[in-house]
mmCIF file of C-alpha atoms in Angstrom:
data_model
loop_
_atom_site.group_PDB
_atom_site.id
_atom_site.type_symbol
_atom_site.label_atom_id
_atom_site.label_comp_id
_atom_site.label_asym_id
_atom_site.label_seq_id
_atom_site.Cartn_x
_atom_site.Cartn_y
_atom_site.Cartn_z
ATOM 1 C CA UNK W 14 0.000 0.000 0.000
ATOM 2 C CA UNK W 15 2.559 2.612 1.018
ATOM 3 C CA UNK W 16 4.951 1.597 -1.585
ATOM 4 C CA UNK W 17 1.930 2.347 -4.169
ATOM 5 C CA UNK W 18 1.482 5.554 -2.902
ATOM 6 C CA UNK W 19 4.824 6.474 -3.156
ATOM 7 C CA UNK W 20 5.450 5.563 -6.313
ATOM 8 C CA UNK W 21 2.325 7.508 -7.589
ATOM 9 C CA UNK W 22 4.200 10.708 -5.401
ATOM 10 C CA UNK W 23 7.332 10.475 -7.018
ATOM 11 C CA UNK W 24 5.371 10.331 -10.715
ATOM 12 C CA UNK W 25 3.834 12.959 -10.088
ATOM 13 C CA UNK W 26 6.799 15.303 -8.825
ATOM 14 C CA UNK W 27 9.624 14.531 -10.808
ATOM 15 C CA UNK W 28 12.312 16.712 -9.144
ATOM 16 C CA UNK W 29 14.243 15.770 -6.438
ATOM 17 C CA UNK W 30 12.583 18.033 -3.957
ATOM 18 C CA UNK W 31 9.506 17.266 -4.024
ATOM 19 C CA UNK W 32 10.335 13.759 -4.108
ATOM 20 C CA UNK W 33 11.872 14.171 -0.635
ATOM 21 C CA UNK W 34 8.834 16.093 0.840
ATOM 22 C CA UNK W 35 6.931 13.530 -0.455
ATOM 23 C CA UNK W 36 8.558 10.929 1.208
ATOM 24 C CA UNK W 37 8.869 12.393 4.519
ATOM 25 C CA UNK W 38 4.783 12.820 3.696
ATOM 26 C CA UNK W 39 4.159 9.243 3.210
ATOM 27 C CA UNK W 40 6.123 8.618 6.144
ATOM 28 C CA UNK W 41 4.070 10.663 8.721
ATOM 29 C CA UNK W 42 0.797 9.043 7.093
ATOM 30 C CA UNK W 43 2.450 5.517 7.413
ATOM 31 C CA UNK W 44 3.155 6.652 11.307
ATOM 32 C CA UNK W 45 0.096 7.856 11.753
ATOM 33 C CA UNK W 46 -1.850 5.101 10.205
ATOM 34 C CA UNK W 47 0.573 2.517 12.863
ATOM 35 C CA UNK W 48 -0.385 4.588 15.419
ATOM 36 C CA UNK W 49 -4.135 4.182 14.654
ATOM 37 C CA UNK W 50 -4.005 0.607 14.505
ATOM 38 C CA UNK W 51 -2.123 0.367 17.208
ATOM 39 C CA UNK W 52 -4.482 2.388 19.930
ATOM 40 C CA UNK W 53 -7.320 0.638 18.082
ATOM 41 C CA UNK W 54 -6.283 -2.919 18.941
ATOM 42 C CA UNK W 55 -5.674 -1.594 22.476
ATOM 43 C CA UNK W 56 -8.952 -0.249 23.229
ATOM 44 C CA UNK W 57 -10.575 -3.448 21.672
ATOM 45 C CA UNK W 58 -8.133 -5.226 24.521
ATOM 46 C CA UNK W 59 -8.974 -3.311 27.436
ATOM 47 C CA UNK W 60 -12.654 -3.732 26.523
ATOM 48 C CA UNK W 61 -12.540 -7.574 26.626
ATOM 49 C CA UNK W 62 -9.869 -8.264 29.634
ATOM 50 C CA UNK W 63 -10.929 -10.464 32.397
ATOM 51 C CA UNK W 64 -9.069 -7.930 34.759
ATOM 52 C CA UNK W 65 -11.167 -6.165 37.689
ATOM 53 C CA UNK W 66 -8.837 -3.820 39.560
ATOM 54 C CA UNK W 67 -11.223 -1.529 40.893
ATOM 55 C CA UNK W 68 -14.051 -3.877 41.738
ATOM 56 C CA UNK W 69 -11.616 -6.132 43.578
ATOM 57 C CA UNK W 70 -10.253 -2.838 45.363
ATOM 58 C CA UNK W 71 -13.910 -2.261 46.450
ATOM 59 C CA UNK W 72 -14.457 -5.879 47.705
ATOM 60 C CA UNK W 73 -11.230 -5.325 49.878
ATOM 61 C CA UNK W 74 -12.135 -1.855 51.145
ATOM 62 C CA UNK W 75 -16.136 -3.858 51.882
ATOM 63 C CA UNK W 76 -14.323 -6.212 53.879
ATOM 64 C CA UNK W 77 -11.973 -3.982 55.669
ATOM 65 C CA UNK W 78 -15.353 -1.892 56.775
ATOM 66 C CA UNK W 79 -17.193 -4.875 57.656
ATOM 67 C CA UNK W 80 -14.119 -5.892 60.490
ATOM 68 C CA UNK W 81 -14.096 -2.574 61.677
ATOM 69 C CA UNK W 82 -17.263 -2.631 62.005
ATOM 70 C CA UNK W 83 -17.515 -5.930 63.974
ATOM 71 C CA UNK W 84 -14.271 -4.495 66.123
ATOM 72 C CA UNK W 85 -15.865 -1.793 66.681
ATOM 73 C CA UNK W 86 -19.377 -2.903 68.178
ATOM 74 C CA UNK W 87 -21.489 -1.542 65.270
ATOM 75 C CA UNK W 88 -21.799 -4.053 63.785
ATOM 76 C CA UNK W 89 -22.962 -7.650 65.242
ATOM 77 C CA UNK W 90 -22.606 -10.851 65.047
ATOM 78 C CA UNK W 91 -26.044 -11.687 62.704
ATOM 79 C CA UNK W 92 -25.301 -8.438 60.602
ATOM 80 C CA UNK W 93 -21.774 -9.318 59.578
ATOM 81 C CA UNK W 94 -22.648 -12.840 58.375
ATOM 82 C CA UNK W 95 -25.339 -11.244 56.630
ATOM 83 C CA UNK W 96 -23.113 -8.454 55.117
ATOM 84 C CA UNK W 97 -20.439 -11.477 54.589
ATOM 85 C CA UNK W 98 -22.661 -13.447 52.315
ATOM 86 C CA UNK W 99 -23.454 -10.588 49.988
ATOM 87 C CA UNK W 100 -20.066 -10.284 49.537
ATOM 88 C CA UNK W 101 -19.532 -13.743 48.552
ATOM 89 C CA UNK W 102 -22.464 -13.480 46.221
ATOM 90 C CA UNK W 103 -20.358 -10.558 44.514
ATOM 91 C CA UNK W 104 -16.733 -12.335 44.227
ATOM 92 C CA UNK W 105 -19.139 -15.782 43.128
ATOM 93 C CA UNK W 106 -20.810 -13.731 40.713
ATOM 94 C CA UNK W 107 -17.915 -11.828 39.472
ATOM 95 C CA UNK W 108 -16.331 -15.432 39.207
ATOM 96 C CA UNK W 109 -18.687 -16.526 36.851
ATOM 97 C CA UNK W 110 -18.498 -13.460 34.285
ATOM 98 C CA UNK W 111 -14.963 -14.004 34.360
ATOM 99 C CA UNK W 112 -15.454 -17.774 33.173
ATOM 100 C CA UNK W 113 -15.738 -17.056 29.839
ATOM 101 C CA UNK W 114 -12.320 -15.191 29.800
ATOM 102 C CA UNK W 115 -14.056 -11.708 28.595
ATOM 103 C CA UNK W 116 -15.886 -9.317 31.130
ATOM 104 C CA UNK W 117 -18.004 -6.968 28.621
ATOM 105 C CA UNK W 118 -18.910 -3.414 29.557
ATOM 106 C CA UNK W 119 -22.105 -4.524 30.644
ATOM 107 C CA UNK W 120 -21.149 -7.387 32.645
ATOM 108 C CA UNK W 121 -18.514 -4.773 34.802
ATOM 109 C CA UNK W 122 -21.879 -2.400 35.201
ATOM 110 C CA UNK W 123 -23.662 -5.370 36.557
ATOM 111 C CA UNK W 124 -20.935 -6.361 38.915
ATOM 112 C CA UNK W 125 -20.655 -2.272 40.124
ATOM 113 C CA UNK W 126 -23.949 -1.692 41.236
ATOM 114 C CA UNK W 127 -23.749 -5.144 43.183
ATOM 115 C CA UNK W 128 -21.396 -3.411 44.613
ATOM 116 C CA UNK W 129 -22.780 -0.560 45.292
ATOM 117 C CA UNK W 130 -25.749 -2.318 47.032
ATOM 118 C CA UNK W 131 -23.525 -3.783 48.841
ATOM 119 C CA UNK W 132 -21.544 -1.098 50.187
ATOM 120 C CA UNK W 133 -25.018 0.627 51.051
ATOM 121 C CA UNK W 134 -25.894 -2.101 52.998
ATOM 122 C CA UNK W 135 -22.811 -1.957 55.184
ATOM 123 C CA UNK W 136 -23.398 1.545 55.926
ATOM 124 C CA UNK W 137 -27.010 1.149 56.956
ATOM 125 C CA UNK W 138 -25.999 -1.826 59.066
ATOM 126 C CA UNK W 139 -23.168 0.232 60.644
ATOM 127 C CA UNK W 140 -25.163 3.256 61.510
ATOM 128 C CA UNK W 141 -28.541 1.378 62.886
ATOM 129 C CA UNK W 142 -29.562 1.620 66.535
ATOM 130 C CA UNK W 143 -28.397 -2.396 67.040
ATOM 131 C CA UNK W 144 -25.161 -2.866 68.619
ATOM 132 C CA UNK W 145 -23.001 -5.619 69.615
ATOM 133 C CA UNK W 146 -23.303 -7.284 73.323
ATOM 134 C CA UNK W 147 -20.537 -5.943 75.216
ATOM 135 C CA UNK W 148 -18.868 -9.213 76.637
#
């Protein structure tokens, strides 16, 4: 392709100058055209990646709240199971959209406001009236 065009440049300028301004045109679109592909391929890569950084940053940060919460009395015994086994539900879940090896836009959505609930959850369980038995 970019020999083709260059041949056609050089036909149509047949002194040397030109020539070489051509060239060092065909050479910018050929970069250009590289760099195109290139970021192309990527975003169609970091569309279909099984990675979840930030949802499995949010699980940790869940569970971190959920300990302080239980070390902390404002949280008890029944809540914290309960909270517990909604976040299960969320790594199982996010488990099986990873199975397939692709995690699709929609699929990330889905597993966000799971998360979302969940993390709304915690803080209406924190912040009730019920308290832990002081031992």
């Amino acid at each position: 392709m970019s020999s083709a065009l260059s041949s056609l440049a050089l036909r149509s300028h047949g002194d040397g100058l030109h020539a070489s301004i051509n060239k060092e045109f065909m050479m910018k679109i050929q970069t250009l055209i590289t760099a195109l592909v290139l970021a192309a391929s990527g975003a169609a890569f970091a569309q279909t990646t099984t990675a979840t950084p930030r949802l499995d940053q949010r699980q940790a940060n869940q569970e971190k709240r959920i300990e302080q919460g239980v070390a902390s009395g404002q949280l008890n015994k029944r809540e914290a199971l309960r909270l517990e086994k909604r976040e299960a539900k969320l790594e199982a879940d996010k488990q099986t959209v990873k199975a397939d090896g692709i995690v699709t836009v929609q699929e990330r959505k889905q597993l966000n406001r799971e998360a979302s609930r969940d993390s709304k959850a915690v803080y209406r369980q924190k912040h009730d009236r019920q308290v832990a038995g002081v031992k």
